[in-house]
Tab-separated table of C-alpha atoms in Angstrom:
chain	number	residue	atom	x	y	z
A	1	UNK	CA	112.762	299.271	130.201
A	2	UNK	CA	110.319	298.768	127.124
A	3	UNK	CA	111.207	296.369	124.091
A	4	UNK	CA	113.311	294.044	126.219
A	5	UNK	CA	112.844	290.408	126.785
A	6	UNK	CA	114.034	287.655	129.312
A	7	UNK	CA	113.630	289.586	132.313
A	8	UNK	CA	116.267	292.024	131.163
A	9	UNK	CA	115.468	295.709	132.036
A	10	UNK	CA	113.444	294.989	135.152
A	11	UNK	CA	114.371	296.892	138.246
A	12	UNK	CA	112.512	297.008	141.540
A	13	UNK	CA	112.560	300.564	143.046
A	14	UNK	CA	111.083	302.235	146.209
A	15	UNK	CA	112.154	305.766	145.817
A	16	UNK	CA	111.005	308.011	142.758
A	17	UNK	CA	114.817	309.423	142.293
A	18	UNK	CA	115.542	306.033	141.276
A	19	UNK	CA	113.434	306.149	137.976
A	20	UNK	CA	115.458	306.493	134.810
A	21	UNK	CA	114.011	309.278	132.838
A	22	UNK	CA	116.687	308.614	129.967
A	23	UNK	CA	114.739	306.244	128.064
A	24	UNK	CA	110.987	304.755	127.571
A	25	UNK	CA	109.922	302.857	130.562
A	26	UNK	CA	106.970	301.362	132.058
A	27	UNK	CA	106.343	301.636	135.673
A	28	UNK	CA	103.911	299.375	137.529
A	29	UNK	CA	102.742	299.148	141.120
A	30	UNK	CA	104.725	296.475	142.985
A	31	UNK	CA	102.346	293.747	144.428
A	32	UNK	CA	103.892	293.399	147.914
A	33	UNK	CA	101.674	290.540	149.179
A	34	UNK	CA	101.891	287.887	146.325
A	35	UNK	CA	100.772	284.324	147.022
A	36	UNK	CA	103.713	282.093	147.290
A	37	UNK	CA	104.455	278.522	146.505
A	38	UNK	CA	106.583	276.684	149.177
A	39	UNK	CA	107.866	280.320	150.072
A	40	UNK	CA	108.723	281.297	146.481
A	41	UNK	CA	107.080	284.036	144.437
A	42	UNK	CA	105.639	282.813	141.252
A	43	UNK	CA	103.517	283.723	138.154
A	44	UNK	CA	101.740	282.138	135.524
A	45	UNK	CA	102.570	281.854	131.815
A	46	UNK	CA	99.527	281.458	129.867
A	47	UNK	CA	98.994	281.059	126.052
A	48	UNK	CA	96.398	282.997	124.280
A	49	UNK	CA	95.437	282.977	120.688
A	50	UNK	CA	93.887	285.969	119.102
A	51	UNK	CA	92.104	285.463	115.666
A	52	UNK	CA	90.662	289.052	115.546
A	53	UNK	CA	89.973	292.136	117.356
A	54	UNK	CA	87.038	293.550	115.937
A	55	UNK	CA	85.121	291.971	117.248
A	56	UNK	CA	87.419	290.620	119.608
A	57	UNK	CA	87.774	286.662	119.150
A	58	UNK	CA	90.482	285.005	121.613
A	59	UNK	CA	91.048	281.467	122.804
A	60	UNK	CA	92.923	280.975	126.208
A	61	UNK	CA	94.830	277.777	126.698
A	62	UNK	CA	94.218	275.485	129.675
A	63	UNK	CA	97.910	274.346	129.279
A	64	UNK	CA	100.547	276.600	130.899
A	65	UNK	CA	102.719	276.760	133.715
A	66	UNK	CA	103.689	278.470	136.903
A	67	UNK	CA	107.329	280.076	137.169
A	68	UNK	CA	108.672	280.316	140.400
A	69	UNK	CA	111.420	282.588	141.662
A	70	UNK	CA	114.700	280.740	142.141
A	71	UNK	CA	115.130	282.189	145.888
A	72	UNK	CA	112.596	282.323	148.740
A	73	UNK	CA	110.595	285.499	148.847
A	74	UNK	CA	111.904	288.249	151.324
A	75	UNK	CA	110.094	291.762	150.746
A	76	UNK	CA	112.855	293.317	152.682
A	77	UNK	CA	115.596	292.357	149.905
A	78	UNK	CA	114.079	294.272	146.838
A	79	UNK	CA	117.548	294.349	145.231
A	80	UNK	CA	117.753	290.560	144.910
A	81	UNK	CA	116.062	289.754	141.501
A	82	UNK	CA	116.242	285.943	141.917
A	83	UNK	CA	113.774	286.292	144.799
A	84	UNK	CA	111.501	288.941	142.966
A	85	UNK	CA	111.537	288.217	139.391
A	86	UNK	CA	110.087	284.815	138.118
A	87	UNK	CA	111.332	284.893	134.716
A	88	UNK	CA	112.769	281.654	133.324
A	89	UNK	CA	115.946	283.239	131.899
A	90	UNK	CA	116.441	284.819	135.529
A	91	UNK	CA	116.366	281.475	136.931
A	92	UNK	CA	118.574	279.911	134.901
A	93	UNK	CA	121.070	282.868	135.164
A	94	UNK	CA	120.741	282.146	139.193
A	95	UNK	CA	121.432	278.397	138.515
A	96	UNK	CA	124.338	279.434	136.543
A	97	UNK	CA	125.803	281.614	139.280
A	98	UNK	CA	125.071	278.661	141.905
A	99	UNK	CA	127.328	276.184	139.803
A	100	UNK	CA	130.061	278.796	139.204
A	101	UNK	CA	130.935	280.762	142.188
A	102	UNK	CA	129.161	279.134	145.124
A	103	UNK	CA	127.546	282.278	145.826
A	104	UNK	CA	124.591	282.838	148.395
A	105	UNK	CA	122.312	281.935	145.316
A	106	UNK	CA	123.995	278.430	145.585
A	107	UNK	CA	122.603	277.656	149.081
A	108	UNK	CA	119.037	278.888	148.179
A	109	UNK	CA	118.474	278.069	144.527
A	110	UNK	CA	115.505	276.079	143.666
A	111	UNK	CA	115.622	273.388	140.976
A	112	UNK	CA	112.174	273.019	140.069
A	113	UNK	CA	111.174	276.559	138.953
A	114	UNK	CA	108.174	275.414	136.944
A	115	UNK	CA	104.885	273.794	137.807
A	116	UNK	CA	102.206	272.600	135.279
A	117	UNK	CA	98.774	274.173	135.744
A	118	UNK	CA	97.387	270.810	136.997
A	119	UNK	CA	99.940	270.680	139.634
A	120	UNK	CA	99.256	274.271	140.850
A	121	UNK	CA	95.417	273.899	140.587
A	122	UNK	CA	95.841	270.806	142.893
A	123	UNK	CA	98.094	272.685	145.179
A	124	UNK	CA	95.529	275.659	145.352
A	125	UNK	CA	92.634	273.431	146.026
A	126	UNK	CA	94.269	271.811	148.879
A	127	UNK	CA	95.652	275.026	150.441
A	128	UNK	CA	92.767	277.394	149.673
A	129	UNK	CA	89.936	274.800	149.678
A	130	UNK	CA	87.964	272.948	147.037
A	131	UNK	CA	86.985	274.918	144.266
A	132	UNK	CA	89.824	277.754	144.630
A	133	UNK	CA	91.493	277.145	141.336
A	134	UNK	CA	87.932	277.455	139.514
A	135	UNK	CA	87.486	280.963	141.017
A	136	UNK	CA	90.954	281.878	139.682
A	137	UNK	CA	90.751	280.565	136.678
A	138	UNK	CA	87.435	282.667	136.038
A	139	UNK	CA	89.213	285.719	137.448
A	140	UNK	CA	92.276	285.207	135.090
A	141	UNK	CA	90.274	284.623	131.928
A	142	UNK	CA	88.341	288.021	132.982
A	143	UNK	CA	91.668	289.835	133.291
A	144	UNK	CA	92.810	288.514	129.982
A	145	UNK	CA	89.668	289.817	128.147
A	146	UNK	CA	89.785	293.240	129.533
A	147	UNK	CA	93.395	293.378	128.793
A	148	UNK	CA	92.680	292.522	125.206
A	149	UNK	CA	89.563	294.869	124.947
A	150	UNK	CA	92.026	297.729	125.930
A	151	UNK	CA	93.655	297.450	122.674
A	152	UNK	CA	90.695	296.645	120.796
A	153	UNK	CA	90.157	299.756	119.148
A	154	UNK	CA	93.838	300.642	118.210
A	155	UNK	CA	94.203	297.391	116.081
A	156	UNK	CA	92.335	297.455	112.701
A	157	UNK	CA	90.287	294.858	111.351
A	158	UNK	CA	92.222	291.887	109.287
A	159	UNK	CA	90.722	288.522	108.674
A	160	UNK	CA	94.001	287.079	107.491
A	161	UNK	CA	95.937	287.573	110.738
A	162	UNK	CA	96.328	285.852	114.249
A	163	UNK	CA	98.757	286.281	117.201
A	164	UNK	CA	99.762	283.911	119.940
A	165	UNK	CA	100.333	285.878	123.065
A	166	UNK	CA	101.919	284.863	126.156
A	167	UNK	CA	100.268	286.671	129.405
A	168	UNK	CA	102.063	286.653	132.606
A	169	UNK	CA	99.991	286.930	135.739
A	170	UNK	CA	100.684	286.719	139.218
A	171	UNK	CA	98.374	285.919	141.964
A	172	UNK	CA	98.147	287.979	145.268
A	173	UNK	CA	97.329	286.515	148.821
A	174	UNK	CA	93.720	287.109	148.118
A	175	UNK	CA	93.807	284.921	144.675
A	176	UNK	CA	93.414	288.074	142.676
A	177	UNK	CA	95.044	288.100	139.491
A	178	UNK	CA	97.405	291.211	138.290
A	179	UNK	CA	98.535	291.182	134.500
A	180	UNK	CA	102.142	291.695	134.799
A	181	UNK	CA	102.867	291.565	130.934
A	182	UNK	CA	101.655	290.531	127.617
A	183	UNK	CA	104.403	288.897	125.166
A	184	UNK	CA	103.868	289.192	121.593
A	185	UNK	CA	106.473	286.583	120.669
A	186	UNK	CA	106.353	284.067	123.892
A	187	UNK	CA	109.380	281.531	123.890
A	188	UNK	CA	108.290	278.287	122.379
A	189	UNK	CA	111.721	276.550	122.683
A	190	UNK	CA	111.778	273.351	125.065
A	191	UNK	CA	114.294	273.307	127.790
A	192	UNK	CA	112.372	270.793	130.157
A	193	UNK	CA	109.591	268.491	130.839
A	194	UNK	CA	107.191	271.349	131.714
A	195	UNK	CA	107.883	272.833	128.181
A	196	UNK	CA	107.504	269.553	126.558
A	197	UNK	CA	104.434	269.007	128.020
A	198	UNK	CA	102.847	272.189	127.020
A	199	UNK	CA	104.505	273.978	124.110
A	200	UNK	CA	104.010	271.424	121.296
A	201	UNK	CA	100.537	270.967	122.258
A	202	UNK	CA	99.710	274.732	122.290
A	203	UNK	CA	101.431	275.150	118.722
A	204	UNK	CA	99.543	272.181	117.399
A	205	UNK	CA	96.228	273.272	118.742
A	206	UNK	CA	96.905	276.735	117.404
A	207	UNK	CA	97.453	275.565	113.896
A	208	UNK	CA	94.210	273.343	114.106
A	209	UNK	CA	92.179	276.125	115.592
A	210	UNK	CA	93.383	278.269	112.422
A	211	UNK	CA	91.986	275.631	110.302
A	212	UNK	CA	94.755	276.787	107.672
A	213	UNK	CA	94.358	275.331	104.006
A	214	UNK	CA	96.609	272.863	102.701
A	215	UNK	CA	99.286	274.070	100.513
A	216	UNK	CA	100.493	272.353	97.569
A	217	UNK	CA	104.274	273.254	97.198
A	218	UNK	CA	104.504	271.571	93.794
A	219	UNK	CA	101.885	273.296	92.242
């Protein structure tokens, strides 16, 4: 469903009759052979600062994290959002369910649902061969540029504006990146050590990048 956040409105379907026509929706192909981390589906949350669109100028932060689904991946259980949706809010919901009712989520819930990119890079280089992460990063940044270029013609030139985007990107078994979503207002709150290691620095570097002039509030 368009215009929602925190994993709300996401439904996985395998029949056309399940498509909702009563409200605006975006339909995406399901990547049914995702790369897994310890048996869990994951995506990457990356931060991208765009300072202008005409011509396009953007900066991709090397800080970010992988977000793991709470439940081990099973392609046969498409109704289990905890296995298929990697959004942090959905993982939190799974944790709350595991502590409240002792459901199936309790026995399968994964606690560490975020990996810093350094950890992910090290894991991929060991699992897929030295240099795997370098190739992934090159493909990911290319996908980000192509995504932004799709919107370039529709956004007028304005030298006084910038935007910090949160890109959610999934890797398949062949290490091919798939852009799932671009968030215009990515969550920057601190919920754990991974957030603490990434988000304050992203904010600080964004402000430094913009070279904002000092403001004399007493003038």
